[in-house]
PDB file of C-alpha atoms in Angstrom:
ATOM      1  CA  MET Y   1     120.366 100.912  83.177  1.00 36.00           C
ATOM      2  CA  SER Y   2     122.431 102.798  85.750  1.00 40.00           C
ATOM      3  CA  GLU Y   3     123.455 101.236  89.026  1.00 44.00           C
ATOM      4  CA  ASN Y   4     122.643 103.097  92.202  1.00 43.00           C
ATOM      5  CA  HIS Y   5     124.918 103.208  95.204  1.00 47.00           C
ATOM      6  CA  ASN Y   6     124.258 105.082  98.406  1.00 46.00           C
ATOM      7  CA  HIS Y   7     126.088 104.664 101.692  1.00 47.00           C
ATOM      8  CA  GLU Y   8     124.566 107.798 103.208  1.00 49.00           C
ATOM      9  CA  GLU Y   9     122.493 107.174 106.312  1.00 51.00           C
ATOM     10  CA  HIS Y  10     119.584 109.350 107.425  1.00 50.00           C
ATOM     11  CA  ASP Y  11     117.801 109.969 110.676  1.00 53.00           C
ATOM     12  CA  GLY Y  12     114.063 109.534 111.075  1.00 56.00           C
ATOM     13  CA  ASN Y  13     113.393 112.924 109.482  1.00 58.00           C
ATOM     14  CA  GLY Y  14     115.385 112.214 106.339  1.00 55.00           C
ATOM     15  CA  VAL Y  15     118.294 114.434 107.417  1.00 52.00           C
ATOM     16  CA  PRO Y  16     121.764 113.024 106.647  1.00 50.00           C
ATOM     17  CA  VAL Y  17     123.553 111.647 109.698  1.00 49.00           C
ATOM     18  CA  PRO Y  18     126.675 113.754 110.442  1.00 54.00           C
ATOM     19  CA  ARG Y  19     129.968 112.461 109.078  1.00 54.00           C
ATOM     20  CA  ASP Y  20     132.083 110.430 111.484  1.00 53.00           C
ATOM     21  CA  GLU Y  21     134.368 112.547 113.643  1.00 54.00           C
ATOM     22  CA  GLY Y  22     137.375 110.574 112.400  1.00 64.00           C
ATOM     23  CA  GLY Y  23     139.439 111.432 109.380  1.00 83.00           C
ATOM     24  CA  GLU Y  24     142.288 113.884 109.160  1.00 88.00           C
ATOM     25  CA  VAL Y  25     141.962 117.156 111.066  1.00 90.00           C
ATOM     26  CA  ILE Y  26     143.838 119.917 109.221  1.00 88.00           C
ATOM     27  CA  GLY Y  27     142.706 122.974 111.138  1.00 86.00           C
ATOM     28  CA  VAL Y  28     140.019 124.793 113.107  1.00 85.00           C
ATOM     29  CA  ARG Y  29     137.384 127.025 111.525  1.00 81.00           C
ATOM     30  CA  ARG Y  30     136.093 130.006 113.444  1.00 79.00           C
ATOM     31  CA  GLY Y  31     132.889 131.616 112.245  1.00 76.00           C
ATOM     32  CA  MET Y  32     130.747 130.419 109.368  1.00 72.00           C
ATOM     33  CA  PHE Y  33     133.245 131.104 106.589  1.00 63.00           C
ATOM     34  CA  GLY Y  34     136.571 131.308 108.394  1.00 58.00           C
ATOM     35  CA  ALA Y  35     136.757 135.093 108.045  1.00 60.00           C
ATOM     36  CA  ASN Y  36     138.535 137.114 110.704  1.00 61.00           C
ATOM     37  CA  ASN Y  37     139.401 140.721 111.471  1.00 59.00           C
ATOM     38  CA  GLY Y  38     135.771 141.773 111.195  1.00 58.00           C
ATOM     39  CA  GLY Y  39     134.981 140.110 107.870  1.00 58.00           C
ATOM     40  CA  ASP Y  40     132.350 137.676 109.139  1.00 64.00           C
ATOM     41  CA  THR Y  41     128.901 139.204 108.621  1.00 65.00           C
ATOM     42  CA  SER Y  42     127.048 135.882 108.911  1.00 69.00           C
ATOM     43  CA  GLY Y  43     126.123 136.169 112.600  1.00 74.00           C
ATOM     44  CA  TYR Y  44     128.052 132.959 113.363  1.00 78.00           C
ATOM     45  CA  GLY Y  45     131.301 134.587 114.455  1.00 75.00           C
ATOM     46  CA  GLY Y  46     131.415 132.511 117.640  1.00 81.00           C
ATOM     47  CA  LEU Y  47     131.171 129.147 115.870  1.00 86.00           C
ATOM     48  CA  VAL Y  48     134.259 126.951 116.336  1.00 87.00           C
ATOM     49  CA  ARG Y  49     134.622 123.601 114.618  1.00 86.00           C
ATOM     50  CA  PRO Y  50     137.448 121.367 113.340  1.00 87.00           C
ATOM     51  CA  VAL Y  51     138.250 121.171 109.637  1.00 86.00           C
ATOM     52  CA  ALA Y  52     138.582 117.482 108.831  1.00 88.00           C
ATOM     53  CA  LEU Y  53     139.133 115.617 105.593  1.00 90.00           C
ATOM     54  CA  PRO Y  54     137.556 112.148 105.261  1.00 92.00           C
ATOM     55  CA  GLY Y  55     139.956 109.334 106.039  1.00 93.00           C
ATOM     56  CA  ALA Y  56     140.791 106.389 103.819  1.00 94.00           C
ATOM     57  CA  ALA Y  57     138.107 103.701 103.566  1.00 94.00           C
ATOM     58  CA  SER Y  58     138.768 100.011 104.135  1.00 93.00           C
ATOM     59  CA  ARG Y  59     137.527  97.060 102.109  1.00 92.00           C
ATOM     60  CA  PRO Y  60     134.899  96.143 101.252  1.00 95.00           C
ATOM     61  CA  TYR Y  61     133.738  99.512  99.973  1.00 95.00           C
ATOM     62  CA  GLY Y  62     130.336  98.150  98.989  1.00 94.00           C
ATOM     63  CA  GLY Y  63     128.350  97.777  95.782  1.00 94.00           C
ATOM     64  CA  TRP Y  64     130.183  98.451  92.521  1.00 97.00           C
ATOM     65  CA  PHE Y  65     132.856 100.518  94.282  1.00 97.00           C
ATOM     66  CA  ASP Y  66     134.938  97.366  94.832  1.00 97.00           C
ATOM     67  CA  GLU Y  67     134.518  96.359  91.198  1.00 97.00           C
ATOM     68  CA  VAL Y  68     135.834  99.719  89.985  1.00 98.00           C
ATOM     69  CA  ALA Y  69     138.720  99.705  92.477  1.00 98.00           C
ATOM     70  CA  ASP Y  70     139.705  96.143  91.565  1.00 98.00           C
ATOM     71  CA  GLU Y  71     139.608  96.831  87.840  1.00 98.00           C
ATOM     72  CA  LEU Y  72     141.589 100.051  88.159  1.00 98.00           C
ATOM     73  CA  GLU Y  73     144.264  98.450  90.316  1.00 98.00           C
ATOM     74  CA  GLY Y  74     144.529  95.454  87.995  1.00 98.00           C
ATOM     75  CA  ALA Y  75     144.799  97.662  84.909  1.00 98.00           C
ATOM     76  CA  LEU Y  76     147.590  99.709  86.501  1.00 98.00           C
ATOM     77  CA  GLU Y  77     149.483  96.535  87.439  1.00 98.00           C
ATOM     78  CA  GLU Y  78     149.277  95.421  83.797  1.00 97.00           C
ATOM     79  CA  GLN Y  79     151.091  98.667  82.955  1.00 97.00           C
ATOM     80  CA  ASP Y  80     153.816  97.831  85.509  1.00 97.00           C
ATOM     81  CA  LEU Y  81     152.618 100.566  87.856  1.00 97.00           C
ATOM     82  CA  LEU Y  82     152.079  99.599  91.466  1.00 97.00           C
ATOM     83  CA  PRO Y  83     148.604 100.796  92.458  1.00 97.00           C
ATOM     84  CA  ALA Y  84     149.902 101.973  95.841  1.00 97.00           C
ATOM     85  CA  ASN Y  85     152.284 104.354  94.049  1.00 97.00           C
ATOM     86  CA  ALA Y  86     149.479 105.919  92.032  1.00 98.00           C
ATOM     87  CA  ILE Y  87     146.515 105.785  94.441  1.00 98.00           C
ATOM     88  CA  GLU Y  88     147.388 107.587  97.666  1.00 97.00           C
ATOM     89  CA  LYS Y  89     144.084 106.697  99.327  1.00 96.00           C
ATOM     90  CA  THR Y  90     140.560 105.641  98.471  1.00 97.00           C
ATOM     91  CA  VAL Y  91     137.734 107.479 100.218  1.00 96.00           C
ATOM     92  CA  VAL Y  92     134.110 106.426 100.507  1.00 96.00           C
ATOM     93  CA  ASP Y  93     132.139 109.296 102.020  1.00 94.00           C
ATOM     94  CA  ARG Y  94     128.506 110.410 101.737  1.00 90.00           C
ATOM     95  CA  GLY Y  95     127.841 107.636  99.229  1.00 93.00           C
ATOM     96  CA  GLU Y  96     130.594 108.762  96.851  1.00 96.00           C
ATOM     97  CA  LEU Y  97     133.860 107.162  95.753  1.00 97.00           C
ATOM     98  CA  THR Y  98     137.022 109.259  95.489  1.00 98.00           C
ATOM     99  CA  PHE Y  99     140.488 108.155  94.429  1.00 98.00           C
ATOM    100  CA  HIS Y 100     143.280 110.424  95.654  1.00 98.00           C
ATOM    101  CA  ILE Y 101     145.938 110.209  92.956  1.00 98.00           C
ATOM    102  CA  ALA Y 102     149.626 111.127  93.046  1.00 98.00           C
ATOM    103  CA  ARG Y 103     149.907 114.004  90.598  1.00 97.00           C
ATOM    104  CA  GLU Y 104     152.747 112.439  88.586  1.00 98.00           C
ATOM    105  CA  HIS Y 105     150.445 109.517  87.732  1.00 98.00           C
ATOM    106  CA  LEU Y 106     147.246 111.484  87.114  1.00 98.00           C
ATOM    107  CA  VAL Y 107     147.310 111.294  83.306  1.00 98.00           C
ATOM    108  CA  ARG Y 108     147.918 107.555  83.232  1.00 98.00           C
ATOM    109  CA  VAL Y 109     145.175 106.864  85.769  1.00 98.00           C
ATOM    110  CA  ALA Y 110     142.702 109.078  83.883  1.00 98.00           C
ATOM    111  CA  ARG Y 111     143.512 107.425  80.557  1.00 98.00           C
ATOM    112  CA  THR Y 112     143.082 103.991  82.147  1.00 98.00           C
ATOM    113  CA  LEU Y 113     139.714 104.971  83.595  1.00 98.00           C
ATOM    114  CA  ARG Y 114     138.628 106.253  80.186  1.00 98.00           C
ATOM    115  CA  ASP Y 115     139.852 103.380  77.998  1.00 98.00           C
ATOM    116  CA  ASP Y 116     139.523 100.186  80.053  1.00 98.00           C
ATOM    117  CA  PRO Y 117     136.359  98.383  78.835  1.00 97.00           C
ATOM    118  CA  ALA Y 118     135.290  97.483  82.385  1.00 97.00           C
ATOM    119  CA  LEU Y 119     135.655 101.091  83.526  1.00 98.00           C
ATOM    120  CA  ARG Y 120     134.853 103.361  80.567  1.00 98.00           C
ATOM    121  CA  PHE Y 121     134.642 106.717  82.314  1.00 98.00           C
ATOM    122  CA  GLU Y 122     134.233 108.534  79.022  1.00 98.00           C
ATOM    123  CA  LEU Y 123     133.257 111.956  80.372  1.00 97.00           C
ATOM    124  CA  CYS Y 124     135.042 114.361  82.688  1.00 98.00           C
ATOM    125  CA  THR Y 125     132.633 117.108  83.700  1.00 96.00           C
ATOM    126  CA  GLY Y 126     135.451 119.462  84.665  1.00 95.00           C
ATOM    127  CA  VAL Y 127     137.958 120.291  87.366  1.00 97.00           C
ATOM    128  CA  SER Y 128     137.441 122.381  90.496  1.00 96.00           C
ATOM    129  CA  GLY Y 129     140.072 123.925  92.725  1.00 97.00           C
ATOM    130  CA  VAL Y 130     140.118 123.811  96.526  1.00 96.00           C
ATOM    131  CA  HIS Y 131     142.475 125.646  98.861  1.00 95.00           C
ATOM    132  CA  TYR Y 132     143.095 124.157 102.313  1.00 93.00           C
ATOM    133  CA  LEU Y 133     145.386 126.500 104.220  1.00 89.00           C
ATOM    134  CA  GLY Y 134     145.887 123.948 106.979  1.00 88.00           C
ATOM    135  CA  ASP Y 135     146.724 121.004 104.707  1.00 92.00           C
ATOM    136  CA  LYS Y 136     150.464 121.636 104.911  1.00 93.00           C
ATOM    137  CA  GLY Y 137     152.457 120.524 101.889  1.00 94.00           C
ATOM    138  CA  ARG Y 138     149.324 119.896  99.821  1.00 95.00           C
ATOM    139  CA  GLU Y 139     147.371 123.115 100.215  1.00 97.00           C
ATOM    140  CA  LEU Y 140     145.993 123.139  96.664  1.00 98.00           C
ATOM    141  CA  HIS Y 141     143.641 120.394  95.469  1.00 98.00           C
ATOM    142  CA  ALA Y 142     142.246 119.703  92.006  1.00 98.00           C
ATOM    143  CA  VAL Y 143     139.016 117.687  91.953  1.00 98.00           C
ATOM    144  CA  TYR Y 144     137.683 115.901  88.854  1.00 98.00           C
ATOM    145  CA  HIS Y 145     134.280 114.256  88.382  1.00 98.00           C
ATOM    146  CA  LEU Y 146     134.272 111.350  85.938  1.00 98.00           C
ATOM    147  CA  ARG Y 147     131.121 109.780  84.550  1.00 98.00           C
ATOM    148  CA  SER Y 148     130.771 106.432  82.817  1.00 98.00           C
ATOM    149  CA  ILE Y 149     127.965 106.672  80.316  1.00 97.00           C
ATOM    150  CA  THR Y 150     128.481 103.007  79.452  1.00 97.00           C
ATOM    151  CA  HIS Y 151     128.066 101.744  83.013  1.00 97.00           C
ATOM    152  CA  GLY Y 152     126.056 104.588  84.563  1.00 97.00           C
ATOM    153  CA  ARG Y 153     128.593 105.385  87.281  1.00 98.00           C
ATOM    154  CA  LEU Y 154     130.130 108.501  88.772  1.00 98.00           C
ATOM    155  CA  ILE Y 155     133.454 108.755  90.628  1.00 98.00           C
ATOM    156  CA  ARG Y 156     135.826 111.497  91.697  1.00 98.00           C
ATOM    157  CA  LEU Y 157     139.580 111.937  91.333  1.00 98.00           C
ATOM    158  CA  GLU Y 158     141.502 114.298  93.585  1.00 98.00           C
ATOM    159  CA  VAL Y 159     145.123 115.406  93.405  1.00 98.00           C
ATOM    160  CA  SER Y 160     147.046 117.813  95.603  1.00 97.00           C
ATOM    161  CA  ALA Y 161     150.024 120.134  95.244  1.00 98.00           C
ATOM    162  CA  PRO Y 162     151.830 122.446  97.662  1.00 97.00           C
ATOM    163  CA  ASP Y 163     151.559 126.219  97.471  1.00 95.00           C
ATOM    164  CA  SER Y 164     155.301 126.279  96.801  1.00 95.00           C
ATOM    165  CA  ASP Y 165     154.981 124.019  93.735  1.00 97.00           C
ATOM    166  CA  PRO Y 166     151.421 124.422  92.369  1.00 98.00           C
ATOM    167  CA  HIS Y 167     151.834 122.148  89.343  1.00 98.00           C
ATOM    168  CA  VAL Y 168     149.416 119.432  88.161  1.00 98.00           C
ATOM    169  CA  PRO Y 169     149.478 117.671  84.762  1.00 98.00           C
ATOM    170  CA  SER Y 170     146.841 118.832  82.310  1.00 98.00           C
ATOM    171  CA  LEU Y 171     144.106 116.333  81.447  1.00 98.00           C
ATOM    172  CA  VAL Y 172     143.228 118.080  78.189  1.00 98.00           C
ATOM    173  CA  PRO Y 173     145.030 115.348  76.169  1.00 97.00           C
ATOM    174  CA  VAL Y 174     142.702 112.776  77.795  1.00 98.00           C
ATOM    175  CA  TYR Y 175     139.548 114.870  78.226  1.00 98.00           C
ATOM    176  CA  PRO Y 176     139.665 117.824  75.762  1.00 97.00           C
ATOM    177  CA  THR Y 177     136.625 119.489  77.343  1.00 94.00           C
ATOM    178  CA  ASN Y 178     138.778 120.258  80.399  1.00 97.00           C
ATOM    179  CA  ASP Y 179     140.398 123.086  78.427  1.00 97.00           C
ATOM    180  CA  TRP Y 180     138.353 125.969  79.846  1.00 96.00           C
ATOM    181  CA  HIS Y 181     137.845 124.317  83.254  1.00 97.00           C
ATOM    182  CA  GLU Y 182     141.614 124.152  83.791  1.00 98.00           C
ATOM    183  CA  ARG Y 183     141.967 127.773  82.730  1.00 98.00           C
ATOM    184  CA  GLU Y 184     139.304 128.823  85.250  1.00 97.00           C
ATOM    185  CA  THR Y 185     140.930 126.830  88.048  1.00 98.00           C
ATOM    186  CA  TYR Y 186     144.297 128.362  87.184  1.00 98.00           C
ATOM    187  CA  ASP Y 187     142.739 131.830  87.121  1.00 97.00           C
ATOM    188  CA  PHE Y 188     141.119 131.589  90.556  1.00 97.00           C
ATOM    189  CA  PHE Y 189     143.439 129.221  92.462  1.00 97.00           C
ATOM    190  CA  GLY Y 190     146.815 129.490  90.744  1.00 97.00           C
ATOM    191  CA  LEU Y 191     147.069 125.783  89.949  1.00 98.00           C
ATOM    192  CA  VAL Y 192     149.372 125.430  86.948  1.00 98.00           C
ATOM    193  CA  PHE Y 193     148.264 122.661  84.581  1.00 98.00           C
ATOM    194  CA  ASP Y 194     151.433 121.537  82.841  1.00 98.00           C
ATOM    195  CA  GLY Y 195     150.878 120.694  79.184  1.00 97.00           C
ATOM    196  CA  HIS Y 196     147.733 122.782  78.784  1.00 98.00           C
ATOM    197  CA  PRO Y 197     147.606 124.178  75.217  1.00 97.00           C
ATOM    198  CA  ALA Y 198     146.993 127.810  76.287  1.00 96.00           C
ATOM    199  CA  LEU Y 199     146.923 128.328  80.041  1.00 97.00           C
ATOM    200  CA  THR Y 200     145.788 131.948  80.346  1.00 96.00           C
ATOM    201  CA  ARG Y 201     143.333 133.718  82.609  1.00 96.00           C
ATOM    202  CA  ILE Y 202     139.716 133.299  81.619  1.00 94.00           C
ATOM    203  CA  MET Y 203     137.866 135.706  83.956  1.00 93.00           C
ATOM    204  CA  MET Y 204     140.357 138.082  85.565  1.00 91.00           C
ATOM    205  CA  PRO Y 205     142.495 140.589  83.607  1.00 90.00           C
ATOM    206  CA  ASP Y 206     145.813 139.202  82.403  1.00 91.00           C
ATOM    207  CA  ASP Y 207     147.790 141.477  84.734  1.00 90.00           C
ATOM    208  CA  TRP Y 208     145.690 140.700  87.842  1.00 88.00           C
ATOM    209  CA  GLN Y 209     147.761 140.041  90.946  1.00 89.00           C
ATOM    210  CA  GLY Y 210     146.896 136.949  93.005  1.00 91.00           C
ATOM    211  CA  PHE Y 211     144.206 134.290  92.820  1.00 94.00           C
ATOM    212  CA  PRO Y 212     140.828 135.438  94.201  1.00 91.00           C
ATOM    213  CA  GLN Y 213     139.432 132.129  95.463  1.00 94.00           C
ATOM    214  CA  ARG Y 214     142.370 131.208  97.642  1.00 93.00           C
ATOM    215  CA  LYS Y 215     141.535 131.327 101.337  1.00 88.00           C
ATOM    216  CA  ASP Y 216     144.352 133.782 102.064  1.00 87.00           C
ATOM    217  CA  TYR Y 217     143.263 136.236  99.369  1.00 85.00           C
ATOM    218  CA  PRO Y 218     142.466 139.583 101.040  1.00 78.00           C
ATOM    219  CA  LEU Y 219     138.817 140.572 101.298  1.00 71.00           C
ATOM    220  CA  GLY Y 220     139.625 144.249 100.873  1.00 70.00           C
ATOM    221  CA  GLY Y 221     138.389 146.131  97.858  1.00 73.00           C
ATOM    222  CA  ILE Y 222     136.651 149.306  96.811  1.00 71.00           C
ATOM    223  CA  PRO Y 223     133.091 150.491  97.538  1.00 75.00           C
ATOM    224  CA  VAL Y 224     130.539 149.754  94.826  1.00 77.00           C
ATOM    225  CA  GLU Y 225     127.784 152.105  93.715  1.00 82.00           C
ATOM    226  CA  TYR Y 226     124.446 150.326  93.195  1.00 80.00           C
ATOM    227  CA  LYS Y 227     121.107 152.055  92.570  1.00 85.00           C
ATOM    228  CA  GLY Y 228     122.208 155.180  94.376  1.00 84.00           C
ATOM    229  CA  ALA Y 229     123.629 153.380  97.415  1.00 87.00           C
ATOM    230  CA  GLN Y 230     127.258 152.793  98.253  1.00 83.00           C
ATOM    231  CA  ILE Y 231     128.103 149.194  99.194  1.00 81.00           C
ATOM    232  CA  PRO Y 232     131.234 149.062 101.372  1.00 80.00           C
ATOM    233  CA  ALA Y 233     134.131 146.763 100.506  1.00 76.00           C
ATOM    234  CA  PRO Y 234     133.873 143.345 102.244  1.00 69.00           C
ATOM    235  CA  ASP Y 235     136.485 144.160 104.877  1.00 69.00           C
ATOM    236  CA  GLN Y 236     134.626 147.337 105.857  1.00 73.00           C
ATOM    237  CA  ARG Y 237     131.154 145.879 106.347  1.00 70.00           C
ATOM    238  CA  ARG Y 238     129.479 145.441 109.716  1.00 64.00           C
ATOM    239  CA  SER Y 239     130.568 142.415 111.703  1.00 57.00           C
ATOM    240  CA  TYR Y 240     128.380 140.457 114.130  1.00 53.00           C
ATOM    241  CA  SER Y 241     131.318 138.602 115.698  1.00 49.00           C
TER     242      SER Y 241
END
């Protein structure tokens, strides 16, 4: 039987209560999608809001979160690795548990989470890339979702790397199904997964310049013909800003 855990609070209408205004502010977003120079066609060009990452949580985390954190820290200590050197921060946000891991210790932490009998996160459902332009020195993030089939639990790992050194260890030796997920994240975000057996593009042509899902990737392109109509390139469409 799986264990449920939910820290998320709701108002009287069942709508999630907004996240606390604390955390780490890394920038300001203008418009719905952060587009500028006429690229915002959402109608929300005047929207201004801070971009904030959730801050570190403090004990107790609640429910089985403390059990997982205690077991992970204890298992790392048994391997003569100080948990504080491997786990940069632990975040509890919207009812989810995330360990932010120093990239040089990612493989060991993942293998510990997989193999420790009290943890047994046997399945990694893939890796996603995120690009935070304002998160200076750690602009690129790789996010992994790990599921324990044995214990019915789900956690997240997150590692970061700077634009100037976009390297993260591959988790294919620990979770072989990450093979294509790492290739896709490399293709779109430029994260280089060291040790991957064949890190090549998976969607874009091999000679494509740049990484299309980075926030600083230009929106410009060429018009597209569709059912007799010409669709302008994104940077040439009407703006409501």
